[in-house]
CSV table of C-alpha atoms in Angstrom, one decimal:
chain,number,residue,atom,x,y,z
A,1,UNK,CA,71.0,122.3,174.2
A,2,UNK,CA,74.2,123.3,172.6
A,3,UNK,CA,77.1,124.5,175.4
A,4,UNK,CA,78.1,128.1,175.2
A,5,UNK,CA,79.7,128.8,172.2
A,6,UNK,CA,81.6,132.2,173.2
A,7,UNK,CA,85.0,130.3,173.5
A,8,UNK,CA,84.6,129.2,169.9
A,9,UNK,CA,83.9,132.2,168.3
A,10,UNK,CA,86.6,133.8,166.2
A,11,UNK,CA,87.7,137.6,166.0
A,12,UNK,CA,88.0,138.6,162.2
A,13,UNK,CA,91.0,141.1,161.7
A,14,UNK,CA,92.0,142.1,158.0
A,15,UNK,CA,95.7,142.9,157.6
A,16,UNK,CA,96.9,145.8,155.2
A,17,UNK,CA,100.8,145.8,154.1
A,18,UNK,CA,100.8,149.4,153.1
A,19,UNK,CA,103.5,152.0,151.7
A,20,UNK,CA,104.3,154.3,154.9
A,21,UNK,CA,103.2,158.0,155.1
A,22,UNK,CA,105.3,160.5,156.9
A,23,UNK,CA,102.5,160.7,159.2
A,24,UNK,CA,103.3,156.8,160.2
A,25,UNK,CA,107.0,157.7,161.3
A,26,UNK,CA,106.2,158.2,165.1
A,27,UNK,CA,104.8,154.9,165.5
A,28,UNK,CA,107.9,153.5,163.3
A,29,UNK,CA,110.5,155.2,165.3
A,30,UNK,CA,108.8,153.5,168.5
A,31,UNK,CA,108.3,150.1,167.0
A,32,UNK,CA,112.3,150.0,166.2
A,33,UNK,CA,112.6,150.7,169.9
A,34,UNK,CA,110.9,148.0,170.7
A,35,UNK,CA,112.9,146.2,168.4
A,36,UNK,CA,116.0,147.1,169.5
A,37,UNK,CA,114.9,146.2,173.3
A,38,UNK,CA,114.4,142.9,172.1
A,39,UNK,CA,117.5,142.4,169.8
A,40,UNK,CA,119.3,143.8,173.0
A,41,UNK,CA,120.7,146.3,171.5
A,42,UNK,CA,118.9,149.6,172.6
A,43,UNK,CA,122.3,151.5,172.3
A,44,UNK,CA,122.5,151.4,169.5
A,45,UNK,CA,119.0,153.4,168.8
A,46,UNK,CA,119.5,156.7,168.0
A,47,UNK,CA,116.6,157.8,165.4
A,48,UNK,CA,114.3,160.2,165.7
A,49,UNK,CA,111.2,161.3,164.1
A,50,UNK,CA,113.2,164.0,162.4
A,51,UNK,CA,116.0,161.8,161.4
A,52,UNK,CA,113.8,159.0,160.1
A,53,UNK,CA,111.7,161.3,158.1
A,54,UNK,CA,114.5,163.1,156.1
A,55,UNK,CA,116.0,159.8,155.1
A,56,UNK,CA,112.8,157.7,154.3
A,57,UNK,CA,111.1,160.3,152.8
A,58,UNK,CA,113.5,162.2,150.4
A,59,UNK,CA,112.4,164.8,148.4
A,60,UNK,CA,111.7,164.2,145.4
A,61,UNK,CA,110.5,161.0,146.6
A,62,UNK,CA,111.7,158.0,144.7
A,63,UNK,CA,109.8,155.2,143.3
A,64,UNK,CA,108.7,152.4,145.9
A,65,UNK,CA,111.3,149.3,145.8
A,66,UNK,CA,114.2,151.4,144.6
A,67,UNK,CA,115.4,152.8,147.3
A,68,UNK,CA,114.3,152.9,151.2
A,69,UNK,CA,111.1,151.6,151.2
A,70,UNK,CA,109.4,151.6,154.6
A,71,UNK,CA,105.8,149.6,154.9
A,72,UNK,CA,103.2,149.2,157.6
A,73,UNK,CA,101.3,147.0,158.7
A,74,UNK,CA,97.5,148.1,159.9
A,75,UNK,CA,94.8,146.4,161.2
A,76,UNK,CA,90.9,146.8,160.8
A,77,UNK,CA,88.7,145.5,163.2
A,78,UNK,CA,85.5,146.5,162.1
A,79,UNK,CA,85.8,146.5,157.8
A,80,UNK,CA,87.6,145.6,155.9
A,81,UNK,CA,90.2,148.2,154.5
A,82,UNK,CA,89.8,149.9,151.2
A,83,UNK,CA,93.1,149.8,149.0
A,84,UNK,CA,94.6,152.3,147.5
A,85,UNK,CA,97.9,153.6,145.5
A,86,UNK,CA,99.9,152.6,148.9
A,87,UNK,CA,98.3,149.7,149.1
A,88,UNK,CA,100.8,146.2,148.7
A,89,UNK,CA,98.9,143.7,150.3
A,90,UNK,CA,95.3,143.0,152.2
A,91,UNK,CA,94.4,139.7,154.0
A,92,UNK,CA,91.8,138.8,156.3
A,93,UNK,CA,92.5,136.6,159.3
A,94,UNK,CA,90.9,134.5,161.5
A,95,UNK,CA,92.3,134.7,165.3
A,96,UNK,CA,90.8,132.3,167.8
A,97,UNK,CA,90.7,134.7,170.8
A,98,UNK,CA,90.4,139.0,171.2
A,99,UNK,CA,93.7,140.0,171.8
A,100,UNK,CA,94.9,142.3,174.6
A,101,UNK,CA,96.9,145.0,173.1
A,102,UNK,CA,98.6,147.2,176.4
A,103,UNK,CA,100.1,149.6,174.0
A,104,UNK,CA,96.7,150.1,171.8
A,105,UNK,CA,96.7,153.7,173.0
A,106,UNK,CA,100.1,155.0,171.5
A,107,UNK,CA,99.7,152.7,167.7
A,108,UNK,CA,96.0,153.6,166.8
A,109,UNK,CA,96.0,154.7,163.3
A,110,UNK,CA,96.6,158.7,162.7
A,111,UNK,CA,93.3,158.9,160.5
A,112,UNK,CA,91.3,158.2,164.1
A,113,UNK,CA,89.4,155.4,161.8
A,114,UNK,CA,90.0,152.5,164.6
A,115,UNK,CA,92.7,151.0,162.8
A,116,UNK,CA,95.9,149.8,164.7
A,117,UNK,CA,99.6,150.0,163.6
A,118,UNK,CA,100.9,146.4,164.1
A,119,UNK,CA,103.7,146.0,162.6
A,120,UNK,CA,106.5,147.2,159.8
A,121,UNK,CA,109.0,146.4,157.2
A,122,UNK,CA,111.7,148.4,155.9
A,123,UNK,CA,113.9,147.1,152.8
A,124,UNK,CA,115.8,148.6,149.9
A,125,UNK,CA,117.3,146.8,146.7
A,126,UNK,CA,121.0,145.2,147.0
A,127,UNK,CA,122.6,143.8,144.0
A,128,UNK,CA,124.3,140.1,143.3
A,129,UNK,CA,126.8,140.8,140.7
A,130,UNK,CA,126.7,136.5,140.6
A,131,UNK,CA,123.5,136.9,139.1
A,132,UNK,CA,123.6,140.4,137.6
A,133,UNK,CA,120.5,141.4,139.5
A,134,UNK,CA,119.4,143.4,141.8
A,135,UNK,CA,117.6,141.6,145.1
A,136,UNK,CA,115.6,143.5,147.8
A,137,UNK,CA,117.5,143.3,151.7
A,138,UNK,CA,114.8,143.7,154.5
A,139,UNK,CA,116.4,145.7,157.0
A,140,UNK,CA,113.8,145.1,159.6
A,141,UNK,CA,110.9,143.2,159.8
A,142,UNK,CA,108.6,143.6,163.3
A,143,UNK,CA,105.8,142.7,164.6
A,144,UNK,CA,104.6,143.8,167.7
A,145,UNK,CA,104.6,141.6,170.8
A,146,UNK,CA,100.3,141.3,171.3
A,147,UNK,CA,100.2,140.4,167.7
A,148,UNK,CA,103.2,137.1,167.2
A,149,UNK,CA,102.9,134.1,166.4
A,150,UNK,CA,99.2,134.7,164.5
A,151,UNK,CA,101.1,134.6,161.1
A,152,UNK,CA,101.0,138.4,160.3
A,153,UNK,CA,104.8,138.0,160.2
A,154,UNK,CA,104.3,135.5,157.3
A,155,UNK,CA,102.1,137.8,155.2
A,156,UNK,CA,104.7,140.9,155.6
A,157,UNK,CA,107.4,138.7,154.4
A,158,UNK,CA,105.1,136.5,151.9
A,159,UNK,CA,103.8,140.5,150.3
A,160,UNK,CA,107.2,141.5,150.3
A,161,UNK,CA,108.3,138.2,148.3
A,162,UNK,CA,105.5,138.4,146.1
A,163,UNK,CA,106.7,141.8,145.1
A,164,UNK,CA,110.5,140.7,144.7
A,165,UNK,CA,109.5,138.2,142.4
A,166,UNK,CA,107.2,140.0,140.3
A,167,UNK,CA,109.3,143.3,140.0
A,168,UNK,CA,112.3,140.4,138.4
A,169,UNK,CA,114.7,140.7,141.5
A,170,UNK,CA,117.4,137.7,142.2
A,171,UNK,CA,117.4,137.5,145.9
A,172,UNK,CA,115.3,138.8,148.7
A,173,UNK,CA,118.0,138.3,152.2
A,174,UNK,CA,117.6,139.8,155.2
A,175,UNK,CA,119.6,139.3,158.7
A,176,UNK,CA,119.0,137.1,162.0
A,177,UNK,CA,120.3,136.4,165.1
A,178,UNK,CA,121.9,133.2,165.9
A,179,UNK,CA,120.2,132.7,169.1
A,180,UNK,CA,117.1,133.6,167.5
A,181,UNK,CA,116.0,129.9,167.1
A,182,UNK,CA,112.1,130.7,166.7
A,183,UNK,CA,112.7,133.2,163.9
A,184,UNK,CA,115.8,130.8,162.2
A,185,UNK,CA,112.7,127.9,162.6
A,186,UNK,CA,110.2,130.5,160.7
A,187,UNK,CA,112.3,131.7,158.2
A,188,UNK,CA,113.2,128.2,157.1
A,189,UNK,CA,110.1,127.0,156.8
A,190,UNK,CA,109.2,130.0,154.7
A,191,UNK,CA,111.8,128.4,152.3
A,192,UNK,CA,114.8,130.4,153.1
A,193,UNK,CA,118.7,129.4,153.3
A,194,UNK,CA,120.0,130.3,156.5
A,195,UNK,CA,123.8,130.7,155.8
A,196,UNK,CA,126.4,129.5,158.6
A,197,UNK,CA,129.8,131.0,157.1
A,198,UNK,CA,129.4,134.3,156.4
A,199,UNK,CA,130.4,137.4,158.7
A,200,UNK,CA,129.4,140.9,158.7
A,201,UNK,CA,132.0,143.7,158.9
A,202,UNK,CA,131.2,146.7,159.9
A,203,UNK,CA,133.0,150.3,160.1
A,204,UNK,CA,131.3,152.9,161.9
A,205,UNK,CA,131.4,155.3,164.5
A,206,UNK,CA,135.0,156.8,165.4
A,207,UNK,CA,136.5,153.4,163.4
A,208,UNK,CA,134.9,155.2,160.2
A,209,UNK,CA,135.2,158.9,160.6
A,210,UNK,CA,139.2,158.3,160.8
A,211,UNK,CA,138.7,157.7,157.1
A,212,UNK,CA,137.4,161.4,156.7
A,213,UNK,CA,141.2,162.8,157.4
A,214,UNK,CA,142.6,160.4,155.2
B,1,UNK,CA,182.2,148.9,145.6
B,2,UNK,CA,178.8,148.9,146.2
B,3,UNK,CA,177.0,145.6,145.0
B,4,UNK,CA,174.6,145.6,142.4
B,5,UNK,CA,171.3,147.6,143.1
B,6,UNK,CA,168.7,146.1,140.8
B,7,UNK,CA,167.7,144.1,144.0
B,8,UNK,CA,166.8,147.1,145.8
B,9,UNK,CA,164.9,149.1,143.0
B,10,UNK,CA,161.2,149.4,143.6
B,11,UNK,CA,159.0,149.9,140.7
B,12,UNK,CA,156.3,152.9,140.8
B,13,UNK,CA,153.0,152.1,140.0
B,14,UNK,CA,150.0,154.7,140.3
B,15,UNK,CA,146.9,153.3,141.3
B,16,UNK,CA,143.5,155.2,140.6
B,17,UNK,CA,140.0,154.5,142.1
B,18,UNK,CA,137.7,155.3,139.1
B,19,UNK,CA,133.9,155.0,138.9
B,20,UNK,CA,133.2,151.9,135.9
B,21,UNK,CA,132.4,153.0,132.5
B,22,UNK,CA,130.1,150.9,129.9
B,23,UNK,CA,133.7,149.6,128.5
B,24,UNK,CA,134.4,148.3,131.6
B,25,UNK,CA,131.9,145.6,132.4
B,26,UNK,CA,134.1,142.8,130.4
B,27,UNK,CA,137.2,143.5,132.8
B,28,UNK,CA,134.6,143.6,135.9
B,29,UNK,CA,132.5,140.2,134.4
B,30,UNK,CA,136.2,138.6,134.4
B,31,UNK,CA,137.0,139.8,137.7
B,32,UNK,CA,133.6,138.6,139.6
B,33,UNK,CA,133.8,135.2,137.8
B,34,UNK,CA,137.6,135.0,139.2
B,35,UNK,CA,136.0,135.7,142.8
B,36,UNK,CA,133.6,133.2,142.4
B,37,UNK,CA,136.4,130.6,141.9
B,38,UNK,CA,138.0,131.8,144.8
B,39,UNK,CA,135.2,131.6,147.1
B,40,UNK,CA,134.3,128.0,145.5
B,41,UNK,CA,130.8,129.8,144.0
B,42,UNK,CA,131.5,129.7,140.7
B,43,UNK,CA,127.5,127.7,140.6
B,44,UNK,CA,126.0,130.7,141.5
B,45,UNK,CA,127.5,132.6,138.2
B,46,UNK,CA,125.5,133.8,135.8
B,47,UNK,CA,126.1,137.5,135.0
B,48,UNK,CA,126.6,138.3,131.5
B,49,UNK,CA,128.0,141.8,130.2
B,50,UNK,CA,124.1,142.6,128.9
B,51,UNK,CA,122.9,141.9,132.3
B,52,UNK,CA,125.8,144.0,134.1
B,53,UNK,CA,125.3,147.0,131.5
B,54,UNK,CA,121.7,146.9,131.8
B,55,UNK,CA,121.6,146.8,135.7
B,56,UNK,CA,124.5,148.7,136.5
B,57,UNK,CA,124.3,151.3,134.0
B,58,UNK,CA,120.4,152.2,134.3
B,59,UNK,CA,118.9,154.8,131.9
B,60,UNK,CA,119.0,157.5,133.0
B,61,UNK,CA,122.1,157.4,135.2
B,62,UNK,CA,121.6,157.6,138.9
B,63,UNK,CA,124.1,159.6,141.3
B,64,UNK,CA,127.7,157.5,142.1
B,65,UNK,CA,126.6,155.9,145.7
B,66,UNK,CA,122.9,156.9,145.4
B,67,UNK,CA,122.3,153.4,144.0
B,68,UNK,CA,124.7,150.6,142.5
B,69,UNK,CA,127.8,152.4,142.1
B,70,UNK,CA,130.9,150.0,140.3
B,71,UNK,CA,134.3,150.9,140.8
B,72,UNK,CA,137.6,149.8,138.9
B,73,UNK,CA,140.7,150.1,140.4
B,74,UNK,CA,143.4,150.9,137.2
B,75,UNK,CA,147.1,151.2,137.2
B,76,UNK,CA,149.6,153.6,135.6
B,77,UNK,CA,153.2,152.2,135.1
B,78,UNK,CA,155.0,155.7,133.1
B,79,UNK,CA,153.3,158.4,134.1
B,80,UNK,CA,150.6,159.4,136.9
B,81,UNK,CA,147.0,159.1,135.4
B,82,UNK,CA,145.4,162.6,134.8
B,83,UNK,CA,142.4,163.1,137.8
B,84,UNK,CA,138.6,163.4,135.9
B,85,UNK,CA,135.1,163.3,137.5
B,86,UNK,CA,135.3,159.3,137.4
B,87,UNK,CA,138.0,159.8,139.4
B,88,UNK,CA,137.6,159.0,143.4
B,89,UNK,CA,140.8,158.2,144.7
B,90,UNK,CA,144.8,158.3,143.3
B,91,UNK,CA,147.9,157.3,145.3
B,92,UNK,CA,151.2,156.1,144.7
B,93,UNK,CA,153.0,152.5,145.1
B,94,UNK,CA,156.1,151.4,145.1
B,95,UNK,CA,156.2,148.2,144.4
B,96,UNK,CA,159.6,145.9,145.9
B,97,UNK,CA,159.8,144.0,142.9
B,98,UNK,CA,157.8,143.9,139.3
B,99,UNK,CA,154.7,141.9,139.4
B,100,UNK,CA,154.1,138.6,137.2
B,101,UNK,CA,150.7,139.1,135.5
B,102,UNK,CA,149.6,136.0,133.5
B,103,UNK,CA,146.5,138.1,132.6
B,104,UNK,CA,148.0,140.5,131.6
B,105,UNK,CA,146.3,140.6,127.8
B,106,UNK,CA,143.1,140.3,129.2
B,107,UNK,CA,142.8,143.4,131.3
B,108,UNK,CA,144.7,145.9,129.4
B,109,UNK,CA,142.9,149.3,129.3
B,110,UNK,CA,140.3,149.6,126.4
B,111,UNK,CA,142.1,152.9,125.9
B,112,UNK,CA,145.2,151.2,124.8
B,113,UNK,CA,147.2,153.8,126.8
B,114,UNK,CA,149.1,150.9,128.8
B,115,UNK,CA,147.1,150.7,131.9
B,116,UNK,CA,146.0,147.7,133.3
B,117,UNK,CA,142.7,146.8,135.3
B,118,UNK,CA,143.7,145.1,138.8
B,119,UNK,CA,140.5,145.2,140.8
B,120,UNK,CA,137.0,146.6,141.4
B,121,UNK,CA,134.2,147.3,144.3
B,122,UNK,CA,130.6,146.8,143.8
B,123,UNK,CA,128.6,149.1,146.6
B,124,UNK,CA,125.6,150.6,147.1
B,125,UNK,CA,123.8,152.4,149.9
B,126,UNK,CA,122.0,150.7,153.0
B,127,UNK,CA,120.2,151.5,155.8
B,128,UNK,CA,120.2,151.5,159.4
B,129,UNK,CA,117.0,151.7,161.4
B,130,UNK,CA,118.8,152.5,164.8
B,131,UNK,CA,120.6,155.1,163.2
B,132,UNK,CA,118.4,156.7,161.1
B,133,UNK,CA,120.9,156.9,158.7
B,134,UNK,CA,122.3,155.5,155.2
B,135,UNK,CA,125.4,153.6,154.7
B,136,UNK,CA,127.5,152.2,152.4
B,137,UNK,CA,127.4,148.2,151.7
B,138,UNK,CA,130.2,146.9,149.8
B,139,UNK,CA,128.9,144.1,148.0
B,140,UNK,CA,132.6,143.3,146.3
B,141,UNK,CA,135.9,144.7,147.1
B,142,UNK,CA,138.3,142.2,144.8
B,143,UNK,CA,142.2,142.7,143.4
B,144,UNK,CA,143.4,140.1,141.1
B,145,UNK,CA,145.7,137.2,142.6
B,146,UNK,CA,149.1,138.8,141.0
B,147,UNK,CA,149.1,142.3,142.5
B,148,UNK,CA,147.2,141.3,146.3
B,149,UNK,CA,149.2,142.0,149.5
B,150,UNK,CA,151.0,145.0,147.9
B,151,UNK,CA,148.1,147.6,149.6
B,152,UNK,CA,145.9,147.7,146.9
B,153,UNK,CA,142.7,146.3,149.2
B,154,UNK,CA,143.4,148.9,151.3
B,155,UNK,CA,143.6,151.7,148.7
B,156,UNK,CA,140.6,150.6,147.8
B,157,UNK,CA,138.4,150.3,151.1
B,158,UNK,CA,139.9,153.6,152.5
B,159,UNK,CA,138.8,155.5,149.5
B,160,UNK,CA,135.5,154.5,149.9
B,161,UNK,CA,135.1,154.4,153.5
B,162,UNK,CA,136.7,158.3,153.1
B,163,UNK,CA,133.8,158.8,150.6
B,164,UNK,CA,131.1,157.2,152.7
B,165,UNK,CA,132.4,159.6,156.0
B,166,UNK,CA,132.1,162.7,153.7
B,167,UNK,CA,128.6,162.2,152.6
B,168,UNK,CA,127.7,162.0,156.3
B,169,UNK,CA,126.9,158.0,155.9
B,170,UNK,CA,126.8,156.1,159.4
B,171,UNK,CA,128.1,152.6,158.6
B,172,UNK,CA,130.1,150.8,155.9
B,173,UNK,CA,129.5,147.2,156.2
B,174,UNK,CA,130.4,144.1,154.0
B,175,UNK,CA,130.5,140.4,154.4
B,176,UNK,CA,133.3,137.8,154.7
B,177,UNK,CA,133.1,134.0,155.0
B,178,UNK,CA,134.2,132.5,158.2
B,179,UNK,CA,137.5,130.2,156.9
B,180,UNK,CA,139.0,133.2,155.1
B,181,UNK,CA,141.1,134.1,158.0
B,182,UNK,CA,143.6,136.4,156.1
B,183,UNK,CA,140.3,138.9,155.2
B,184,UNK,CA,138.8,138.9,158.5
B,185,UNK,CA,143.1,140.1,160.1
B,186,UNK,CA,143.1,142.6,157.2
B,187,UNK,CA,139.4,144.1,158.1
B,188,UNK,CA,139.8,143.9,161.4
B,189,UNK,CA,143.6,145.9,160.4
B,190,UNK,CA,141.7,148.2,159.2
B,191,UNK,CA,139.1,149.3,162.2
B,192,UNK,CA,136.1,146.8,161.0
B,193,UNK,CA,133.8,145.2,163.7
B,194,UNK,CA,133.3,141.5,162.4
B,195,UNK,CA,130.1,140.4,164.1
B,196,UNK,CA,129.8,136.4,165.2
B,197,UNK,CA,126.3,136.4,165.7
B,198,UNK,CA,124.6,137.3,162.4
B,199,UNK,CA,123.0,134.8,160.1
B,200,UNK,CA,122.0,136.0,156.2
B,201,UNK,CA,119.0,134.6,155.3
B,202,UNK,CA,118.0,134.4,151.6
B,203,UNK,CA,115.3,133.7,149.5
B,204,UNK,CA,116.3,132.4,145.5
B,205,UNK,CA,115.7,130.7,142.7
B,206,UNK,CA,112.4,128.7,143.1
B,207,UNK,CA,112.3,129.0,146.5
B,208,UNK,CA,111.3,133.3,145.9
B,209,UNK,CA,109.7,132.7,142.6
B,210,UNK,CA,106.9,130.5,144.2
B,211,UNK,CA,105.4,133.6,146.3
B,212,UNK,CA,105.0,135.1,142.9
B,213,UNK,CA,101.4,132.7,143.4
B,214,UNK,CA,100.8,133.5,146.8
């Protein structure tokens, strides 16, 4: 008799990278909370649905890549996902245990189809006058804590890549904390450059509205 | 008798903040490949003036500071220049002593009306998450090596940290490598936060073009 063979069964999940609706920005505007508890840096955090609606989704809206671009990352537990026009990216994955999701309640999908918000990006194009091209900067990438380390990370930045590459861009460069050591790890072994010498400078707050009365 | 004054005389020079025309891009293609030798880079240059026209001059024209907005800084030595809509900023200098300019042949104005081209800025807008908000990043801020520590830098930063404040932006951020200590005293001079902790990651050259596969 074979043993039991629960422990060895896997849980399919398919993963769509999707061009965000204004119906995803409640779950956004949480998930950069979450972010920001993490980075440390809750205050700092001052969206709001409201805010983040009128500046990712300007009207008239403008093309996907070339400007704000926010993307999210759903899951499908039961089928896989049909694409469409927001469509970027679909994969299916293979995870070796169910995962407890303690949040699953405030990130199911607004379409009440089962699906779960996971994760999100948010880039827009910068520009390398070196090469006379313009890149794409990632402002945020996240995944939530549940679903790490289970490689959805890799497809949001592989999609994004992908996308980078085929749309011509130079670059595609993004941010990281120092003591971040898992991410630096990841990010290098996605083939990125991690550069030591540069600093950002920053002017905001009272420091930038003196410029006003100037 | 009083001694001799020619010591003591400044010289005036007017310096205006002008949004780049087509004609410009030679002067600008000079002046990035001069900041690449500065900041030892020069293997990372490969703009051309086609590339710069096509991606910084995009058909049809998008708003100044909506996307990649290039700025030249030009200077007046008889007479103050006359204000037009390319026009963000003008102020006055006076100068302690005339300035040496070997390049002087190469950046005369294409106008041949005796101005001279002594710097430009390469931004375009950002975004932060926390915020909710857009901002300006300056990807280049740059004076040529004869007319530096005279104010121009500063001329040139205010005026488009005064723009950024007026259009209701929430940060204004740029980077600066870690040994040039002079930059970092004169950012910090002027109310910039220089941050220790972040790392730019990149993705380039073969390194982004393999996900094209993926």
């Amino acid at each position: 008799m074979s043993p039991p063979s629960a422990a060895a069964e896997s849980t399919t999940v398919w993963a769509e990278l999707r061009h965000a609706e204004p119906s995803d920005v409640p779950f956004i505007r949480r998930m950069i909370y979450q972010m920001a508890e993490f980075e440390r840096l809750t205050h700092l955090f001052s969206a709001t649905d409201t805010s983040l609606l009128s500046t990712l989704f300007p009207s008239p809206p403008l093309p996907h890549f070339f400007s704000f671009t926010p993307l999210v990352l759903y899951l499908s537990f039961t089928s896989p996902p049909v694409p469409s026009s927001q469509t970027l990216s679909i994969t299916q994955f293979s995870l070796s245990s169910p995962v407890v999701d303690p949040d699953e309640a405030d990130f199911g999908s607004p379409l009440g189809d089962g699906r779960r918000i996971a994760g999100f990006v948010i880039c827009f194009p910068n520009y390398s006058t070196f090469l006379a091209k313009p890149g794409l900067y990632i402002e945020d990438i996240f995944v939530r804590e549940p679903w790490r380390r289970m490689g959805f990370g890799k497809f949001m930045l592989s999609s994004v890549a992908k996308k980078a590459a085929e749309l011509g861009m130079g670059r595609v460069e993004w941010c990281v904390l120092d003591w971040n050591v898992n991410a630096i790890e990841f990010y290098k072994g996605m083939g990125a450059e991690v550069f030591q010498e540069w600093r950002i400078c920053r002017l905001t707050g009272p420091s930038l509205e003196k410029y006003k009365d100037e």
